[in-house]
């Protein structure tokens, strides 16, 4: 896992801009703490920071191959899980190899298949190839958008990077944010290609972008499509197990210590069970890690998205697979610590959408990194198999909007916009923006001719989750883990599993009368019965009122600043209301709002963006 940057200037001489490229590359040091390098020619500069996972001495980047027609160079972030098969295939076609790394496989694959290399890869990846034979840059992002990749068009080329911070260090890029950027920041609809920063865009998942002297040319190489599911229920369960076993086996390949993030839920426990079995065959013992809060189990109170604390289920699962387990237990003061919040905002390049959840995830990843460099995590299982409560809530399921917004909890409910000042709210028109995004998303969904009304609706909802909501969660996991130098792999995002389960009927996904039926029955033999029967519980959030009190203390300091840019965005009266609440009885929307305000303040302080609010 790594961080990469680049600059293409068809009219310039970038050999005179090496110092700028070095600064851009240095911003990726957290993503790649082990080594770094640059490649500079007249019209291109590539930079790379490496987190060494496979072939530690051999996978150094940028990596180049000289051909009779010109040099081809690669910077690459991620993993190709099928690199061994591809290497054998390429060897048979006559390609020589000097390393054991997947990086060289990707580079040689491009030499063989050109831009079609994207269709050959199974993995999580963002890559950039400079092909001097044709004077072009090729940017490719994985099918599900696991690894980030941003670009900024310039008058004679493009800037790009794994994160916006790399692009923002180039003097050609303005640090500007306008209403279009702010709308999505507060909407949680995950508009494809969106970036908070004006002029910076994401390469969309499953997309290749070619940059040449004629301009910038995106091409979609993969998308979710509707196909007929022909397997019986029993065969579908068996196929899910077969795919998951193969996926976990592939994703356990590494030359560094590995582990599983364990919450005691069905998703992560399934990965732990399969990984433990595989490692046991190799004579190895699985490592597992979980996050918890001081006295959370003792004082736990069920809420709208969490019926049970994680700790008892984590213990049972860890005991069953005999993992070497560590609970990372956090205090409320850890989460409201200003320096920690600054690290989180810096990692995101924007105010966090997840509040305390991002902060605790960052601290968890830092603790894991002290002992492991690679972790498996359960993102996308709920989106794929139908695990969220709103899949079964008629109001949310039938609403003419995104179901997670219709569910109206403390994170996604419309009341979250009350934190914004009145003028900004009028300018943003959030209800109109969300409605437009929903309409655009629904228009993308393909359907089969003979779908029932229920199957038609549930396919639409599944599509929205797999192309919108999951991207927010994947981005959060990538940013928090890479800020700690930890590579997190997400087996449920394997495109083979996604394509297969997406097209399984909703009746199969709920055949036992509850959520995630296919997953539960595919893996129940590697789980304790308590985990098999556990109801979906969201990622934990601290319930100690000390956390809310810590947020209030930080926010009180902001109120003293009469001329702060914060109040170009935030309603001062709302903030006064929130800090005056009794922290032991605080409205959940108020606590979520305080999280947002604090991150906004930190973001403004770190980046000093130009705010274009007119």
PDB file of N, CA, C and O in Angstrom, residues 261-263 289-294 296 310-311 314 325-330 335 356-357 359-365 368 539-541:
ATOM      1  N   UNK A 261      -9.727  -7.097  11.738  1.00  0.00           N
ATOM      2  CA  UNK A 261     -10.462  -6.183  12.607  1.00  0.00           C
ATOM      3  C   UNK A 261     -11.754  -6.878  13.021  1.00  0.00           C
ATOM      4  O   UNK A 261     -12.587  -7.198  12.175  1.00  0.00           O
ATOM      5  N   UNK A 262     -11.919  -7.112  14.305  1.00  0.00           N
ATOM      6  CA  UNK A 262     -13.008  -7.952  14.804  1.00  0.00           C
ATOM      7  C   UNK A 262     -13.967  -7.131  15.661  1.00  0.00           C
ATOM      8  O   UNK A 262     -13.568  -6.561  16.682  1.00  0.00           O
ATOM      9  N   UNK A 263     -15.253  -7.096  15.243  1.00  0.00           N
ATOM     10  CA  UNK A 263     -16.261  -6.371  16.019  1.00  0.00           C
ATOM     11  C   UNK A 263     -17.218  -7.309  16.750  1.00  0.00           C
ATOM     12  O   UNK A 263     -18.032  -6.848  17.550  1.00  0.00           O
ATOM     13  N   UNK A 289      -8.020  -7.692  16.410  1.00  0.00           N
ATOM     14  CA  UNK A 289      -8.058  -6.440  17.169  1.00  0.00           C
ATOM     15  C   UNK A 289      -9.483  -5.907  17.176  1.00  0.00           C
ATOM     16  O   UNK A 289     -10.214  -6.047  16.187  1.00  0.00           O
ATOM     17  N   UNK A 290      -9.874  -5.290  18.259  1.00  0.00           N
ATOM     18  CA  UNK A 290     -11.185  -4.644  18.333  1.00  0.00           C
ATOM     19  C   UNK A 290     -11.053  -3.320  19.073  1.00  0.00           C
ATOM     20  O   UNK A 290     -10.089  -3.092  19.805  1.00  0.00           O
ATOM     21  N   UNK A 291     -12.046  -2.455  18.881  1.00  0.00           N
ATOM     22  CA  UNK A 291     -12.066  -1.174  19.575  1.00  0.00           C
ATOM     23  C   UNK A 291     -13.213  -1.162  20.572  1.00  0.00           C
ATOM     24  O   UNK A 291     -14.284  -1.721  20.316  1.00  0.00           O
ATOM     25  N   UNK A 292     -12.988  -0.565  21.721  1.00  0.00           N
ATOM     26  CA  UNK A 292     -14.025  -0.447  22.744  1.00  0.00           C
ATOM     27  C   UNK A 292     -13.744   0.828  23.541  1.00  0.00           C
ATOM     28  O   UNK A 292     -12.719   1.491  23.339  1.00  0.00           O
ATOM     29  N   UNK A 293     -14.658   1.153  24.436  1.00  0.00           N
ATOM     30  CA  UNK A 293     -14.539   2.361  25.250  1.00  0.00           C
ATOM     31  C   UNK A 293     -14.638   1.989  26.722  1.00  0.00           C
ATOM     32  O   UNK A 293     -15.287   1.004  27.090  1.00  0.00           O
ATOM     33  N   UNK A 294     -14.006   2.779  27.551  1.00  0.00           N
ATOM     34  CA  UNK A 294     -13.985   2.516  28.988  1.00  0.00           C
ATOM     35  C   UNK A 294     -15.418   2.383  29.516  1.00  0.00           C
ATOM     36  O   UNK A 294     -16.261   3.256  29.300  1.00  0.00           O
ATOM     37  N   UNK A 296     -17.893   0.776  28.512  1.00  0.00           N
ATOM     38  CA  UNK A 296     -18.976   0.729  27.528  1.00  0.00           C
ATOM     39  C   UNK A 296     -19.860  -0.504  27.707  1.00  0.00           C
ATOM     40  O   UNK A 296     -21.090  -0.417  27.645  1.00  0.00           O
ATOM     41  N   UNK A 310     -20.350  -4.726  21.643  1.00  0.00           N
ATOM     42  CA  UNK A 310     -19.531  -5.666  20.876  1.00  0.00           C
ATOM     43  C   UNK A 310     -18.770  -6.660  21.752  1.00  0.00           C
ATOM     44  O   UNK A 310     -18.550  -7.812  21.353  1.00  0.00           O
ATOM     45  N   UNK A 311     -18.346  -6.229  22.932  1.00  0.00           N
ATOM     46  CA  UNK A 311     -17.336  -6.961  23.704  1.00  0.00           C
ATOM     47  C   UNK A 311     -17.651  -8.434  23.948  1.00  0.00           C
ATOM     48  O   UNK A 311     -16.771  -9.293  23.748  1.00  0.00           O
ATOM     49  N   UNK A 314     -17.112 -10.371  20.717  1.00  0.00           N
ATOM     50  CA  UNK A 314     -15.691 -10.391  20.363  1.00  0.00           C
ATOM     51  C   UNK A 314     -14.974 -11.474  21.159  1.00  0.00           C
ATOM     52  O   UNK A 314     -14.178 -12.252  20.603  1.00  0.00           O
ATOM     53  N   UNK A 325      -5.573 -11.966  20.586  1.00  0.00           N
ATOM     54  CA  UNK A 325      -6.489 -10.828  20.482  1.00  0.00           C
ATOM     55  C   UNK A 325      -6.069  -9.669  21.375  1.00  0.00           C
ATOM     56  O   UNK A 325      -5.550  -9.863  22.474  1.00  0.00           O
ATOM     57  N   UNK A 326      -6.340  -8.449  20.871  1.00  0.00           N
ATOM     58  CA  UNK A 326      -6.104  -7.241  21.662  1.00  0.00           C
ATOM     59  C   UNK A 326      -7.319  -6.329  21.555  1.00  0.00           C
ATOM     60  O   UNK A 326      -7.757  -5.990  20.451  1.00  0.00           O
ATOM     61  N   UNK A 327      -7.867  -5.946  22.702  1.00  0.00           N
ATOM     62  CA  UNK A 327      -8.900  -4.910  22.765  1.00  0.00           C
ATOM     63  C   UNK A 327      -8.216  -3.558  22.911  1.00  0.00           C
ATOM     64  O   UNK A 327      -7.445  -3.348  23.854  1.00  0.00           O
ATOM     65  N   UNK A 328      -8.497  -2.664  22.001  1.00  0.00           N
ATOM     66  CA  UNK A 328      -7.985  -1.297  22.099  1.00  0.00           C
ATOM     67  C   UNK A 328      -9.084  -0.473  22.773  1.00  0.00           C
ATOM     68  O   UNK A 328     -10.108  -0.160  22.170  1.00  0.00           O
ATOM     69  N   UNK A 329      -8.891  -0.158  24.053  1.00  0.00           N
ATOM     70  CA  UNK A 329      -9.922   0.492  24.861  1.00  0.00           C
ATOM     71  C   UNK A 329      -9.594   1.980  24.979  1.00  0.00           C
ATOM     72  O   UNK A 329      -8.524   2.362  25.460  1.00  0.00           O
ATOM     73  N   UNK A 330     -10.547   2.795  24.542  1.00  0.00           N
ATOM     74  CA  UNK A 330     -10.334   4.240  24.480  1.00  0.00           C
ATOM     75  C   UNK A 330     -11.139   4.961  25.555  1.00  0.00           C
ATOM     76  O   UNK A 330     -12.242   4.539  25.909  1.00  0.00           O
ATOM     77  N   UNK A 335     -10.883  10.797  22.332  1.00  0.00           N
ATOM     78  CA  UNK A 335     -11.629  11.139  21.127  1.00  0.00           C
ATOM     79  C   UNK A 335     -11.830  12.639  20.966  1.00  0.00           C
ATOM     80  O   UNK A 335     -12.011  13.123  19.845  1.00  0.00           O
ATOM     81  N   UNK A 356     -16.889  10.942  15.759  1.00  0.00           N
ATOM     82  CA  UNK A 356     -16.144  10.119  16.707  1.00  0.00           C
ATOM     83  C   UNK A 356     -15.757   8.770  16.127  1.00  0.00           C
ATOM     84  O   UNK A 356     -14.772   8.157  16.535  1.00  0.00           O
ATOM     85  N   UNK A 357     -16.526   8.287  15.149  1.00  0.00           N
ATOM     86  CA  UNK A 357     -16.217   6.982  14.553  1.00  0.00           C
ATOM     87  C   UNK A 357     -14.904   7.030  13.780  1.00  0.00           C
ATOM     88  O   UNK A 357     -14.104   6.085  13.838  1.00  0.00           O
ATOM     89  N   UNK A 359     -12.479   9.154  14.450  1.00  0.00           N
ATOM     90  CA  UNK A 359     -11.424   9.364  15.444  1.00  0.00           C
ATOM     91  C   UNK A 359     -11.047   8.056  16.135  1.00  0.00           C
ATOM     92  O   UNK A 359      -9.854   7.741  16.290  1.00  0.00           O
ATOM     93  N   UNK A 360     -12.037   7.270  16.536  1.00  0.00           N
ATOM     94  CA  UNK A 360     -11.725   5.998  17.191  1.00  0.00           C
ATOM     95  C   UNK A 360     -11.096   5.022  16.205  1.00  0.00           C
ATOM     96  O   UNK A 360     -10.211   4.238  16.573  1.00  0.00           O
ATOM     97  N   UNK A 361     -11.526   5.071  14.936  1.00  0.00           N
ATOM     98  CA  UNK A 361     -10.924   4.198  13.926  1.00  0.00           C
ATOM     99  C   UNK A 361      -9.456   4.556  13.714  1.00  0.00           C
ATOM    100  O   UNK A 361      -8.604   3.664  13.594  1.00  0.00           O
ATOM    101  N   UNK A 362      -9.147   5.827  13.681  1.00  0.00           N
ATOM    102  CA  UNK A 362      -7.759   6.265  13.542  1.00  0.00           C
ATOM    103  C   UNK A 362      -6.901   5.758  14.703  1.00  0.00           C
ATOM    104  O   UNK A 362      -5.802   5.220  14.509  1.00  0.00           O
ATOM    105  N   UNK A 363      -7.411   5.897  15.930  1.00  0.00           N
ATOM    106  CA  UNK A 363      -6.660   5.434  17.102  1.00  0.00           C
ATOM    107  C   UNK A 363      -6.523   3.917  17.111  1.00  0.00           C
ATOM    108  O   UNK A 363      -5.481   3.383  17.499  1.00  0.00           O
ATOM    109  N   UNK A 364      -7.562   3.218  16.657  1.00  0.00           N
ATOM    110  CA  UNK A 364      -7.476   1.757  16.536  1.00  0.00           C
ATOM    111  C   UNK A 364      -6.386   1.376  15.538  1.00  0.00           C
ATOM    112  O   UNK A 364      -5.556   0.486  15.814  1.00  0.00           O
ATOM    113  N   UNK A 365      -6.367   2.035  14.383  1.00  0.00           N
ATOM    114  CA  UNK A 365      -5.376   1.702  13.364  1.00  0.00           C
ATOM    115  C   UNK A 365      -3.955   1.990  13.840  1.00  0.00           C
ATOM    116  O   UNK A 365      -3.021   1.236  13.543  1.00  0.00           O
ATOM    117  N   UNK A 368      -2.986  -0.901  16.058  1.00  0.00           N
ATOM    118  CA  UNK A 368      -2.734  -2.109  15.276  1.00  0.00           C
ATOM    119  C   UNK A 368      -1.376  -2.025  14.585  1.00  0.00           C
ATOM    120  O   UNK A 368      -0.628  -3.012  14.524  1.00  0.00           O
ATOM    121  N   UNK A 539     -21.024   0.257  13.889  1.00  0.00           N
ATOM    122  CA  UNK A 539     -19.721   0.540  14.489  1.00  0.00           C
ATOM    123  C   UNK A 539     -19.933   1.296  15.805  1.00  0.00           C
ATOM    124  O   UNK A 539     -20.769   2.205  15.887  1.00  0.00           O
ATOM    125  N   UNK A 540     -19.199   0.948  16.859  1.00  0.00           N
ATOM    126  CA  UNK A 540     -19.479   1.517  18.181  1.00  0.00           C
ATOM    127  C   UNK A 540     -19.187   3.006  18.272  1.00  0.00           C
ATOM    128  O   UNK A 540     -18.302   3.545  17.600  1.00  0.00           O
ATOM    129  N   UNK A 541     -19.952   3.645  19.143  1.00  0.00           N
ATOM    130  CA  UNK A 541     -19.794   5.071  19.433  1.00  0.00           C
ATOM    131  C   UNK A 541     -19.817   5.238  20.947  1.00  0.00           C
ATOM    132  O   UNK A 541     -20.581   4.548  21.634  1.00  0.00           O
TER     133      UNK A 541
END
